[in-house]
PDB file of C-alpha atoms in Angstrom:
ATOM      1  CA  MET E   1      -0.035  -0.168   0.136  1.00 82.00           C
ATOM      2  CA  ALA E   2       1.274   3.376  -0.823  1.00 92.00           C
ATOM      3  CA  THR E   3       2.150   5.911   1.963  1.00 90.00           C
ATOM      4  CA  LYS E   4       0.912   9.697   2.267  1.00 93.00           C
ATOM      5  CA  LYS E   5       2.728  11.823   4.582  1.00 92.00           C
ATOM      6  CA  TYR E   6      -0.159  14.378   6.366  1.00 93.00           C
ATOM      7  CA  THR E   7       0.359  17.004   9.610  1.00 94.00           C
ATOM      8  CA  VAL E   8      -2.548  16.348  12.105  1.00 93.00           C
ATOM      9  CA  THR E   9      -2.278  17.999  15.603  1.00 96.00           C
ATOM     10  CA  LEU E  10      -2.639  16.531  18.605  1.00 96.00           C
ATOM     11  CA  PRO E  11      -1.982  17.105  22.350  1.00 97.00           C
ATOM     12  CA  GLU E  12       1.311  16.962  23.071  1.00 96.00           C
ATOM     13  CA  GLU E  13       1.004  14.697  25.917  1.00 97.00           C
ATOM     14  CA  LEU E  14      -0.607  12.246  24.361  1.00 96.00           C
ATOM     15  CA  ALA E  15       1.567  11.962  21.408  1.00 95.00           C
ATOM     16  CA  GLU E  16       4.281  11.591  23.969  1.00 95.00           C
ATOM     17  CA  ALA E  17       2.782   8.598  25.516  1.00 96.00           C
ATOM     18  CA  ILE E  18       2.252   6.994  22.700  1.00 96.00           C
ATOM     19  CA  ARG E  19       6.218   7.595  21.809  1.00 94.00           C
ATOM     20  CA  ALA E  20       7.065   6.710  24.832  1.00 95.00           C
ATOM     21  CA  GLU E  21       5.362   3.558  24.236  1.00 95.00           C
ATOM     22  CA  VAL E  22       5.825   2.357  20.659  1.00 95.00           C
ATOM     23  CA  GLY E  23       9.307   3.967  20.131  1.00 89.00           C
ATOM     24  CA  PRO E  24       9.952   6.645  17.302  1.00 77.00           C
ATOM     25  CA  GLY E  25       9.846   3.940  14.571  1.00 86.00           C
ATOM     26  CA  GLY E  26       6.462   2.830  15.913  1.00 94.00           C
ATOM     27  CA  PHE E  27       4.191   5.867  15.659  1.00 94.00           C
ATOM     28  CA  SER E  28       3.185   6.149  12.711  1.00 93.00           C
ATOM     29  CA  ARG E  29       1.863   2.305  12.481  1.00 94.00           C
ATOM     30  CA  TYR E  30       0.417   2.893  15.994  1.00 96.00           C
ATOM     31  CA  VAL E  31      -1.408   6.009  14.810  1.00 95.00           C
ATOM     32  CA  THR E  32      -2.224   4.089  11.350  1.00 95.00           C
ATOM     33  CA  HIS E  33      -3.362   1.538  13.438  1.00 96.00           C
ATOM     34  CA  ALA E  34      -5.329   3.562  15.658  1.00 97.00           C
ATOM     35  CA  ILE E  35      -7.608   4.562  12.666  1.00 97.00           C
ATOM     36  CA  GLU E  36      -8.464   1.371  11.046  1.00 97.00           C
ATOM     37  CA  ARG E  37      -9.728   0.937  14.021  1.00 98.00           C
ATOM     38  CA  GLN E  38     -12.196   3.873  14.458  1.00 98.00           C
ATOM     39  CA  ARG E  39     -13.144   3.393  10.684  1.00 98.00           C
ATOM     40  CA  GLU E  40     -14.666  -0.016  11.808  1.00 98.00           C
ATOM     41  CA  GLN E  41     -16.371   0.665  14.517  1.00 98.00           C
ATOM     42  CA  SER E  42     -17.853   3.385  12.917  1.00 98.00           C
ATOM     43  CA  ARG E  43     -18.999   0.630  10.039  1.00 98.00           C
ATOM     44  CA  LEU E  44     -20.054  -1.530  12.239  1.00 97.00           C
ATOM     45  CA  GLY E  45     -22.045   1.392  14.052  1.00 96.00           C
ATOM     46  CA  GLU E  46     -23.870   1.529  10.926  1.00 97.00           C
ATOM     47  CA  LEU E  47     -24.452  -1.691  10.616  1.00 97.00           C
ATOM     48  CA  VAL E  48     -26.024  -1.817  13.672  1.00 94.00           C
ATOM     49  CA  ASP E  49     -27.901   0.761  12.355  1.00 96.00           C
ATOM     50  CA  TRP E  50     -29.246  -0.697   9.889  1.00 97.00           C
ATOM     51  CA  LEU E  51     -29.890  -3.908  11.153  1.00 96.00           C
ATOM     52  CA  GLU E  52     -32.079  -2.318  13.559  1.00 95.00           C
ATOM     53  CA  THR E  53     -33.885  -0.676  10.820  1.00 97.00           C
ATOM     54  CA  GLU E  54     -34.876  -3.692   9.190  1.00 97.00           C
ATOM     55  CA  TYR E  55     -35.883  -6.473  12.116  1.00 96.00           C
ATOM     56  CA  GLY E  56     -36.180  -4.071  15.063  1.00 96.00           C
ATOM     57  CA  PRO E  57     -33.770  -3.430  17.603  1.00 95.00           C
ATOM     58  CA  VAL E  58     -32.240  -6.001  19.633  1.00 92.00           C
ATOM     59  CA  THR E  59     -33.938  -7.387  22.615  1.00 95.00           C
ATOM     60  CA  GLU E  60     -32.187  -7.431  26.600  1.00 96.00           C
ATOM     61  CA  ASP E  61     -32.964 -11.496  26.254  1.00 97.00           C
ATOM     62  CA  GLU E  62     -31.212 -11.243  22.808  1.00 96.00           C
ATOM     63  CA  LEU E  63     -28.115  -9.798  24.537  1.00 95.00           C
ATOM     64  CA  ALA E  64     -28.337 -11.316  27.280  1.00 97.00           C
ATOM     65  CA  ALA E  65     -28.121 -14.524  25.224  1.00 98.00           C
ATOM     66  CA  ALA E  66     -25.336 -13.639  22.868  1.00 97.00           C
ATOM     67  CA  GLU E  67     -23.382 -12.907  26.588  1.00 98.00           C
ATOM     68  CA  ALA E  68     -23.904 -16.072  27.392  1.00 98.00           C
ATOM     69  CA  GLU E  69     -22.708 -17.902  23.890  1.00 98.00           C
ATOM     70  CA  ARG E  70     -19.628 -14.826  24.546  1.00 98.00           C
ATOM     71  CA  ARG E  71     -18.775 -16.096  28.409  1.00 98.00           C
ATOM     72  CA  GLN E  72     -19.496 -19.816  26.595  1.00 98.00           C
ATOM     73  CA  VAL E  73     -16.631 -19.205  23.884  1.00 98.00           C
ATOM     74  CA  GLU E  74     -14.177 -17.752  25.995  1.00 98.00           C
ATOM     75  CA  ARG E  75     -14.167 -20.735  28.056  1.00 98.00           C
ATOM     76  CA  VAL E  76     -13.675 -23.457  26.233  1.00 97.00           C
ATOM     77  CA  HIS E  77     -10.439 -20.764  24.425  1.00 97.00           C
ATOM     78  CA  ALA E  78      -9.527 -21.153  28.063  1.00 97.00           C
ATOM     79  CA  GLU E  79      -9.114 -24.654  28.563  1.00 97.00           C
ATOM     80  CA  ARG E  80      -7.755 -25.930  24.999  1.00 96.00           C
ATOM     81  CA  ALA E  81      -5.263 -22.563  25.643  1.00 95.00           C
ATOM     82  CA  ARG E  82      -4.604 -24.359  29.825  1.00 95.00           C
ATOM     83  CA  ALA E  83      -4.175 -28.243  27.688  1.00 95.00           C
ATOM     84  CA  GLU E  84      -2.246 -27.051  25.531  1.00 94.00           C
ATOM     85  CA  HIS E  85       0.146 -24.968  28.064  1.00 93.00           C
ATOM     86  CA  ALA E  86      -0.026 -28.483  30.098  1.00 91.00           C
ATOM     87  CA  ALA E  87       1.051 -30.716  26.783  1.00 90.00           C
ATOM     88  CA  GLN E  88       3.855 -28.340  25.527  1.00 90.00           C
ATOM     89  CA  ARG E  89       4.781 -28.788  29.835  1.00 86.00           C
ATOM     90  CA  ASP E  90       4.756 -32.504  29.781  1.00 84.00           C
ATOM     91  CA  ASP E  91       6.396 -32.866  26.147  1.00 83.00           C
ATOM     92  CA  ALA E  92       9.465 -30.292  28.081  1.00 80.00           C
ATOM     93  CA  GLY E  93      10.419 -32.825  30.267  1.00 73.00           C
ATOM     94  CA  LYS E  94      10.377 -36.217  28.316  1.00 73.00           C
ATOM     95  CA  PRO E  95      13.646 -36.777  26.908  1.00 71.00           C
ATOM     96  CA  GLU E  96      14.368 -36.499  22.984  1.00 64.00           C
ATOM     97  CA  ALA E  97      13.968 -39.778  21.847  1.00 52.00           C
ATOM     98  CA  ARG E  98      10.599 -40.681  23.758  1.00 55.00           C
ATOM     99  CA  ARG E  99       9.511 -37.371  22.666  1.00 56.00           C
ATOM    100  CA  GLY E 100      10.061 -38.872  18.558  1.00 59.00           C
ATOM    101  CA  ARG E 101       8.336 -42.424  19.807  1.00 56.00           C
ATOM    102  CA  ASP E 102       5.457 -40.392  21.181  1.00 58.00           C
ATOM    103  CA  ALA E 103       5.188 -38.552  18.061  1.00 58.00           C
ATOM    104  CA  ALA E 104       4.979 -41.199  15.745  1.00 54.00           C
TER     105      ALA E 104
END
C-alpha cells in the first residue's frame, strides 16, 4: 500500500505518551492502526443501525443470550489454552528419544 505524509495536530501529552510506548519508529504504525480501528467501529455502528432499521432493535433477552454465548466461547478457548500449555510442559520434560517415539 502506498503511503503519503500528512500533518495532524494532537495533544502533546497524548503524542508523547504514545511515542514513549512504541518508540520513534512505531508512531505512524500506531496512529494508522488507531484510525483503522475507528473506521471499523464506525462501519459496525452503521451496520447495527441498518440491521435495527430492518429487523428492529435488539432485545434484552437477545443481548443476554449473546453475552452467555460469548462467555462460553471464552471458557472453551481458555480450557484449550490450558490443555495445550500443560501438554507443552509435559513434553518439555520428556527425553528427546521418547518425544520422537511418542509423535510416531
